[in-house]
Coordinates of C-alpha atoms and ligand atoms in Angstrom, one line a residue:
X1 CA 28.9 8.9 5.6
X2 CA 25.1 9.9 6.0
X3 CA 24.1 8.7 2.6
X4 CA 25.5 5.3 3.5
X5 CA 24.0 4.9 7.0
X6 CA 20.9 6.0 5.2
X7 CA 21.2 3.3 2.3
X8 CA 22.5 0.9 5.5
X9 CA 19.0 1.5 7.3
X10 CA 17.1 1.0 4.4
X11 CA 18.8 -2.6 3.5
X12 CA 18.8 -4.2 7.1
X13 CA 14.7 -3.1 7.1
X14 CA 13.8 -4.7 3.6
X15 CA 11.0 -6.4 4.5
X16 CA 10.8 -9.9 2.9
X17 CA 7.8 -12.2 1.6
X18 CA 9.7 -14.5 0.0
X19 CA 12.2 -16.7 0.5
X20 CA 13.3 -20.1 -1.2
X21 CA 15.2 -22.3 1.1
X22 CA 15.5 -25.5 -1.3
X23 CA 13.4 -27.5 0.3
X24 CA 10.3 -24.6 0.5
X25 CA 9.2 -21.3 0.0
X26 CA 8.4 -19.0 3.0
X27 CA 5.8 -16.5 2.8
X28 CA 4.3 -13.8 4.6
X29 CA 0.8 -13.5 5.1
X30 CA 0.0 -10.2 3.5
X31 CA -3.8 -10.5 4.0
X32 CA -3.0 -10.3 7.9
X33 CA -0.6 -7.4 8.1
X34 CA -0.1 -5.2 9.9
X35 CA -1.7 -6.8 13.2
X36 CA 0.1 -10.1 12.3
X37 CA 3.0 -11.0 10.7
X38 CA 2.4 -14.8 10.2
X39 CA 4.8 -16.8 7.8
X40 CA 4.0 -19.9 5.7
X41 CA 6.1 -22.9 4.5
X42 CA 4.6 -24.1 0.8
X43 CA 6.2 -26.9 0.0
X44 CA 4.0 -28.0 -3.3
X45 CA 3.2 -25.4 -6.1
X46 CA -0.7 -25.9 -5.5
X47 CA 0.0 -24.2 -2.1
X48 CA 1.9 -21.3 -3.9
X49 CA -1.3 -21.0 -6.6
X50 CA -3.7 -20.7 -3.8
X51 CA -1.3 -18.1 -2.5
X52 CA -1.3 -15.7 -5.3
X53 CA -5.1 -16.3 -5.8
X54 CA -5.8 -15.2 -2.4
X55 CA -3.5 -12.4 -2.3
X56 CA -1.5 -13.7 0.3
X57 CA 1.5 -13.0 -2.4
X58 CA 0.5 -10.1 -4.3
X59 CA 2.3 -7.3 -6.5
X60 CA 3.3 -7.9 -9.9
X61 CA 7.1 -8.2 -9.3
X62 CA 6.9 -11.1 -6.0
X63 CA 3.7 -12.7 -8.1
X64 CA 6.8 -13.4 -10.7
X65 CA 9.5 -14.6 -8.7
X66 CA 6.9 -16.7 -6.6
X67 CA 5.5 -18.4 -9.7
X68 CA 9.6 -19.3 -10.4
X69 CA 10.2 -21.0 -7.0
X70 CA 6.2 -22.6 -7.5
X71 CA 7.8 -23.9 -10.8
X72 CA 10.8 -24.6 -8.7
X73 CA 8.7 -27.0 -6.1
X74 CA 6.9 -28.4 -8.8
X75 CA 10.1 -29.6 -10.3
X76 CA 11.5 -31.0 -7.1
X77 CA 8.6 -33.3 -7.0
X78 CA 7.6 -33.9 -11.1
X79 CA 10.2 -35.7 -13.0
X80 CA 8.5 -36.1 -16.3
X81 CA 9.0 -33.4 -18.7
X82 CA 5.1 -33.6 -19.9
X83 CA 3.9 -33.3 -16.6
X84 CA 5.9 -30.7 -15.1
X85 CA 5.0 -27.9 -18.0
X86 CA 1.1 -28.8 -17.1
X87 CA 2.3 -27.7 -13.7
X88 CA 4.0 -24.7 -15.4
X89 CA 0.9 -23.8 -17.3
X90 CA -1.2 -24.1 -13.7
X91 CA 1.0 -22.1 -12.2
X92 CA 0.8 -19.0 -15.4
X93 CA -2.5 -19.2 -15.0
X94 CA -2.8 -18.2 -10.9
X95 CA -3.6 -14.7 -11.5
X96 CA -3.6 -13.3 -15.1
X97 CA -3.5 -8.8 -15.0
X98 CA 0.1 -9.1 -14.2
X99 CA 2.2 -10.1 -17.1
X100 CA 5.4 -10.7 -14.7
X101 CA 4.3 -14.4 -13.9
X102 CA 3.6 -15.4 -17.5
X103 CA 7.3 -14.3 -18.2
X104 CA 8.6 -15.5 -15.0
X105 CA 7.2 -19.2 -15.9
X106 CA 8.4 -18.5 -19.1
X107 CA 11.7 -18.0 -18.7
X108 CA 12.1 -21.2 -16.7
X109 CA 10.2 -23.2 -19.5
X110 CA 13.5 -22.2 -21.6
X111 CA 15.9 -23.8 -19.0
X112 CA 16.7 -27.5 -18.9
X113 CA 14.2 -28.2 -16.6
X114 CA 16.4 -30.1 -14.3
X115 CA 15.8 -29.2 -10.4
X116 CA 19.4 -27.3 -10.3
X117 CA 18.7 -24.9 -13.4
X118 CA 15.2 -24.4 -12.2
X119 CA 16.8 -23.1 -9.5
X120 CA 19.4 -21.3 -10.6
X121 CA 17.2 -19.3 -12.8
X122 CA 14.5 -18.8 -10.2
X123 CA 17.3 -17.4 -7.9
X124 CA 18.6 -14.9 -10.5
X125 CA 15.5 -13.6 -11.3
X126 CA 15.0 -13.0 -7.3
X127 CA 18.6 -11.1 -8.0
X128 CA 17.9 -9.6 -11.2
X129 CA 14.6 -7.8 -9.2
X130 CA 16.7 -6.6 -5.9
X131 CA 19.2 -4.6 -8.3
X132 CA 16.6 -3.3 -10.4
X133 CA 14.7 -2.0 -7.4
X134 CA 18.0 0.3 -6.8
X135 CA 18.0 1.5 -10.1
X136 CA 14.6 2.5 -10.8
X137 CA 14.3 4.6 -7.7
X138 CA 17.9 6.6 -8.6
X139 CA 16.4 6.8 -11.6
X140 CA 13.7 8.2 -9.9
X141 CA 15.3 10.9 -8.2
X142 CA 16.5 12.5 -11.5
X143 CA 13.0 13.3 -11.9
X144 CA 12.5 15.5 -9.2
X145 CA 13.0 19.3 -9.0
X146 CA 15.8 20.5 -6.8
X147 CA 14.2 21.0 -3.0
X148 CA 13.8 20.7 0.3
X149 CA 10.8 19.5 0.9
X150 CA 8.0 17.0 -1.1
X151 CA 5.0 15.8 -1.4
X152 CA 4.0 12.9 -3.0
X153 CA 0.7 10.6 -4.0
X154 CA 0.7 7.1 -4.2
X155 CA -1.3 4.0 -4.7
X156 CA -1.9 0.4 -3.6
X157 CA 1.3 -1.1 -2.5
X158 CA 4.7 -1.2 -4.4
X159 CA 7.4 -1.4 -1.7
X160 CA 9.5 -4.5 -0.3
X161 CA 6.3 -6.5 0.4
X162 CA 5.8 -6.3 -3.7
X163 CA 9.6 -7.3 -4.6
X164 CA 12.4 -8.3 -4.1
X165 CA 14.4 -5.3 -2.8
X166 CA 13.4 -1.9 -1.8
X167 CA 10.4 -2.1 -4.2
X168 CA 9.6 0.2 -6.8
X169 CA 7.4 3.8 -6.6
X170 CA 8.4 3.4 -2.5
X171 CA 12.2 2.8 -3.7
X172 CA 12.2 6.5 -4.6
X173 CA 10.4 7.7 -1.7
X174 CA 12.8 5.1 0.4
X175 CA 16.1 6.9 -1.4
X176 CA 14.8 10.2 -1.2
X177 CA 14.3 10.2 2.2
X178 CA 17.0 8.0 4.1
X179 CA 19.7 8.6 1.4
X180 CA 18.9 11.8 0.3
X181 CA 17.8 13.2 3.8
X182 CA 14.9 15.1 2.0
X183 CA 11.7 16.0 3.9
X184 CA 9.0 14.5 2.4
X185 CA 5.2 13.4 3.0
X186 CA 3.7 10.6 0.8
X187 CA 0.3 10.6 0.8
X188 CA -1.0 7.0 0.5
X189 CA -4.4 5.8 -0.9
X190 CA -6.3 3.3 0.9
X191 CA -6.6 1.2 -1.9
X192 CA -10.6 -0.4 -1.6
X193 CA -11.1 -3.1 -1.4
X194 CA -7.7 -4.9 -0.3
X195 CA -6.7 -1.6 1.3
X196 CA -3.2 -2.6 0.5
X197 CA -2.2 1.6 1.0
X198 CA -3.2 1.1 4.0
X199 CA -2.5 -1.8 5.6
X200 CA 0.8 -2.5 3.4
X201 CA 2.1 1.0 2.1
X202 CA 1.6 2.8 5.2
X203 CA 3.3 -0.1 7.6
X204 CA 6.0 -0.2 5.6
X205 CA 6.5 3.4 5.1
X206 CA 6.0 3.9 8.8
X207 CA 8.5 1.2 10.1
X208 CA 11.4 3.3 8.3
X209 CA 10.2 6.2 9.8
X210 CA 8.7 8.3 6.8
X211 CA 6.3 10.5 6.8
X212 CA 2.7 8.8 5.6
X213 CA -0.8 10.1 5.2
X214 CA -3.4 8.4 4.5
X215 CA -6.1 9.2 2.8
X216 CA -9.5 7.3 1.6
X217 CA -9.5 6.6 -2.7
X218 CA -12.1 8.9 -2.9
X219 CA -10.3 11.9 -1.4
X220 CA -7.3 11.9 -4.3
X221 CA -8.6 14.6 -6.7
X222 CA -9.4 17.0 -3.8
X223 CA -5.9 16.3 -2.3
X224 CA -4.6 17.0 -6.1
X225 CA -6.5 20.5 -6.0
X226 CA -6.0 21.6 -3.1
X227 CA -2.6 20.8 -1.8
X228 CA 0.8 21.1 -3.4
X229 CA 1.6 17.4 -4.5
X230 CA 5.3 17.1 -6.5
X231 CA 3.9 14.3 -8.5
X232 CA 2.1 10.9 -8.6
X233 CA 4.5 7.2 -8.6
X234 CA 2.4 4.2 -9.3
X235 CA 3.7 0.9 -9.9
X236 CA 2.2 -1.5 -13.0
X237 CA 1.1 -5.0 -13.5
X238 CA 1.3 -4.9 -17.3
X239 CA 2.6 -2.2 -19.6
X240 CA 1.6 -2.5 -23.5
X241 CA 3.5 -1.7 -26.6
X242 CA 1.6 1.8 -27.2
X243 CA 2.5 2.9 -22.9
X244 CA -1.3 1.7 -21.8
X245 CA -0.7 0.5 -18.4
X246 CA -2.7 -2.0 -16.2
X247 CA -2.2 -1.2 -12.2
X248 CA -4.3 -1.3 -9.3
X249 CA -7.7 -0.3 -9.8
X250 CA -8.2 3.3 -8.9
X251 CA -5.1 4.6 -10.7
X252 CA -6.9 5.4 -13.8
X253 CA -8.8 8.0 -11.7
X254 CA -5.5 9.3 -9.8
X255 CA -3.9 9.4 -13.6
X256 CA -7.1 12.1 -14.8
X257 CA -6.8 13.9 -11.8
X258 CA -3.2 14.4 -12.3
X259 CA -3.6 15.7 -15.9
X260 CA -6.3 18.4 -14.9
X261 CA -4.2 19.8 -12.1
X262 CA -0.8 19.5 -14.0
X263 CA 0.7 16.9 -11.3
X264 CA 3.6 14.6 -13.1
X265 CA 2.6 11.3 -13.1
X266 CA 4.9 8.2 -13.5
X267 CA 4.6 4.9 -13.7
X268 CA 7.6 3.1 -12.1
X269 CA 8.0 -0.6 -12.8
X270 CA 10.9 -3.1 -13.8
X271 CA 11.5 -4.5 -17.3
X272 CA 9.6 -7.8 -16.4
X273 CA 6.4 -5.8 -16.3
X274 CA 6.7 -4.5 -19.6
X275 CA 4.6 -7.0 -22.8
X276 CA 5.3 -5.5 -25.7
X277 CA 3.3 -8.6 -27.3
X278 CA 0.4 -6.5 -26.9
X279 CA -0.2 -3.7 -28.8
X280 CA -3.0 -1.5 -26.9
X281 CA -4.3 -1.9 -23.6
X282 CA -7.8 -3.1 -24.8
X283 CA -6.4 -6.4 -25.0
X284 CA -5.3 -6.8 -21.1
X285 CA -6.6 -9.1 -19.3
X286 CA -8.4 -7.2 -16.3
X287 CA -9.1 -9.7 -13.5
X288 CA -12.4 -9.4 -11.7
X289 CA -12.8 -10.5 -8.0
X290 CA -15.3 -12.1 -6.2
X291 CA -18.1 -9.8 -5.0
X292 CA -17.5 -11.0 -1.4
X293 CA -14.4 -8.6 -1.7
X294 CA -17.5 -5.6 -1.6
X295 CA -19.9 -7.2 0.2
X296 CA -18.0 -8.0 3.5
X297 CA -15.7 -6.4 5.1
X298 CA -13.3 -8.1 7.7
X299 CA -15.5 -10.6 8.6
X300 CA -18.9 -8.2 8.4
X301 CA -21.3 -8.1 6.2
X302 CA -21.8 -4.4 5.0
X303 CA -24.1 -4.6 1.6
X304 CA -27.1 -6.9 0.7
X305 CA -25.7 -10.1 -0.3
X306 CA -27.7 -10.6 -3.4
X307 CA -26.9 -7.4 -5.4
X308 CA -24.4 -7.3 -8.4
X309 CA -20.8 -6.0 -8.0
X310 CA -18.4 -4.6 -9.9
X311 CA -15.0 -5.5 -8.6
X312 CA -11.9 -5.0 -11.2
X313 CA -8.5 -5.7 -9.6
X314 CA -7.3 -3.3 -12.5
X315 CA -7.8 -0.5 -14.5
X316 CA -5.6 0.7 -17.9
X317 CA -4.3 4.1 -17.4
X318 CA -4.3 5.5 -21.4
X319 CA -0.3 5.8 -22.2
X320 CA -1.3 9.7 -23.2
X321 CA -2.0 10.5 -19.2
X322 CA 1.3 9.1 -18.5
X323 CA 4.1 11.5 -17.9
X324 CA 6.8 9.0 -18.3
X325 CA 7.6 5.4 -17.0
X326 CA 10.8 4.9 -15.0
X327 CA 12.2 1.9 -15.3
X328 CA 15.7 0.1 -14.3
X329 CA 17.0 0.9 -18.3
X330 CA 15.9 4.5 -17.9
X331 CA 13.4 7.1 -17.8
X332 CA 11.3 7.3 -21.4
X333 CA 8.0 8.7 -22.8
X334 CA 5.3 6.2 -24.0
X335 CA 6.0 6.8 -27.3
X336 CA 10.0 5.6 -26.3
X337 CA 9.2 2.4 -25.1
X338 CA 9.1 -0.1 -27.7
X339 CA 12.6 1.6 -29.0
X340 CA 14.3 1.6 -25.6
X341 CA 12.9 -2.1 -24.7
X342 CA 12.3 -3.8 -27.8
X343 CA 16.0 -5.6 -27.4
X344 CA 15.4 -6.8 -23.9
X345 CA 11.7 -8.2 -23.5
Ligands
MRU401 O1 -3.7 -6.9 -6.5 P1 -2.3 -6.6 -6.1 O2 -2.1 -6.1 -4.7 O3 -1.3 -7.7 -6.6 O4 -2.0 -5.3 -7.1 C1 -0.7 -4.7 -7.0 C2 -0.5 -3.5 -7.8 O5 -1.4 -3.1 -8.6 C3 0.8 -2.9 -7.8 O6 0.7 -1.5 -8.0 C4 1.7 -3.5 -8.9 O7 1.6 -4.9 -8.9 C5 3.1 -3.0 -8.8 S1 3.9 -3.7 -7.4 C6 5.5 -3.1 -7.5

């Protein structure tokens, strides 16, 4: 009966940044959480473009499904064939690190293109995500020693606001904690310079009541050393053939950390992350951001405007600092994960 209030309390709180109504898509403003929760109604697939490109929409699962309904818009207003896989391409082409919004478009490139399959597809992928949300994070949980008590590390933002369910790394902590009824205290990187830890990861762990620390990027290989942590649960924006993985910059550190003071660390992300196309991760696309990202902060300007920056979105965490990916088809090694997805992407 607990386990199902538990599971009850996590699904009327799913937070949601997406929703297709048929005539638009409504969005949440994640650039303006948590002081404001302000919603948006796109109606043309330029609007949804901007979107992603401004990180209003961001994490690599609702990038996906938003470039499906964006294809979905452009098809409720585009009736020739030619012109509304230009659109298509526009719309593949919003953000490039993660590989769910290539496959997303993809996939509805291999309909019939008519408004009604567009649609159909776009809404079974938004399906498709909300049960694979559930089964990553009880896979999750069959990671975990038998305890009372945890502690976990995490990074940049992989909960409702980045899917379509209960999210992904957060799903576990979400389970764990609400239908499990396990202590536990996830420590939560700020994630510089979006700050997505903080502004999305810790709101949304807050608002269901779990514990949350937060801690600044820099301070994730003394917290490794000196305190207790179960393991580390990243998300991923693009997982290679050979395990490499592309996800939020900063996780490539958390990943070396982990190895040197024998923390688990697993990368937990859904099928439609996984390119097995690519064979290393040398040949990811890593998207670099404007240096106004570094040089102002909310508004302020806090380094000399005319010096160079250096501001990757992502880094590739090397598939041999990877303890193993969980994923909605199972738990594997890198060196599984051609075998176990090579039928399915
Ligand atoms: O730039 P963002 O906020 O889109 O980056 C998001 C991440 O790196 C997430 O970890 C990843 O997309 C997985 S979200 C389930």
């Amino acid at each position: 009966m607990l386990f199902d209030l538990g599971l009850q309390f996590i699904m009327n709180n799913i937070i949601k940044p997406l929703e297709y109504t048929g005539s638009f898509l409504r969005v949440l403003d994640q650039t303006l959480l948590p002081e404001q929760e302000i919603y948006y109604e796109y109606s043309s697939y330029q609007e949804v473009i901007l979107a992603i490109q401004k990180m209003i929409i961001r994490g690599a699962p609702a990038i996906g499904l938003a470039g499906a309904w964006a294809c979905c818009l452009a098809g409720q207003k585009i009736k020739n064939k030619t012109e509304l896989l230009k659109a298509f391409e526009e719309i593949a082409q919003a953000r490039p690190t993660a590989v769910n919004l290539a496959k997303a478009v993809n996939r509805l490139k291999n309909t019939c293109l008519s408004l009604p399959d567009l649609e159909l597809e776009a809404n079974k992928m938004f399906e498709e995500d909300f049960q694979m949300c559930q089964q990553m994070a009880s896979y999750g949980l069959t990671v975990l020693p038998n305890k009372s008590e945890y502690k976990f590390l995490t990074h940049c933002n992989t909960g409702s606001l980045a899917t379509a369910g209960i999210g992904t790394a957060l799903g576990i902590f979400k389970l764990l904690a609400l239908q499990s009824k396990k202590r536990l205290m996830v420590y939560a990187c700020e994630t510089r310079p979006y700050l997505q830890g903080a502004r999305l990861t810790a709101w949304e762990l807050h608002k269901l009541n779990i514990p949350v620390t937060l801690l600044p990027d820099s301070a994730a290989a003394h917290l490794l050393k000196t305190e207790k942590i179960d393991a580390v649960f990243v998300g991923a924006d693009r997982i290679v053939a050979n395990g490499d993985t592309a996800n939020k910059i900063g996780t490539y550190s958390l990943a070396l950390a982990a190895l040197v003071h024998k923390t688990p660390f697993y990368i937990v992300a859904p099928s439609t992350s996984i390119d097995l196309s690519l064979a290393s991760g040398e040949e990811i696309e890593i998207e670099e951001r404007p240096k106004e990202e570094l040089i102002y902060f909310q508004g302020k300007q806090i380094a000399p405007s005319q010096i160079n920056c250096f501001n990757p979105a992502f880094d590739i965490t090397p598939h041999n600092l990877i303890t193993a990916f969980i994923t909605e088809k199972g738990i594997c090694s890198p060196e599984k994960l051609k075998n176990l997805f090579q039928n399915y992407v």
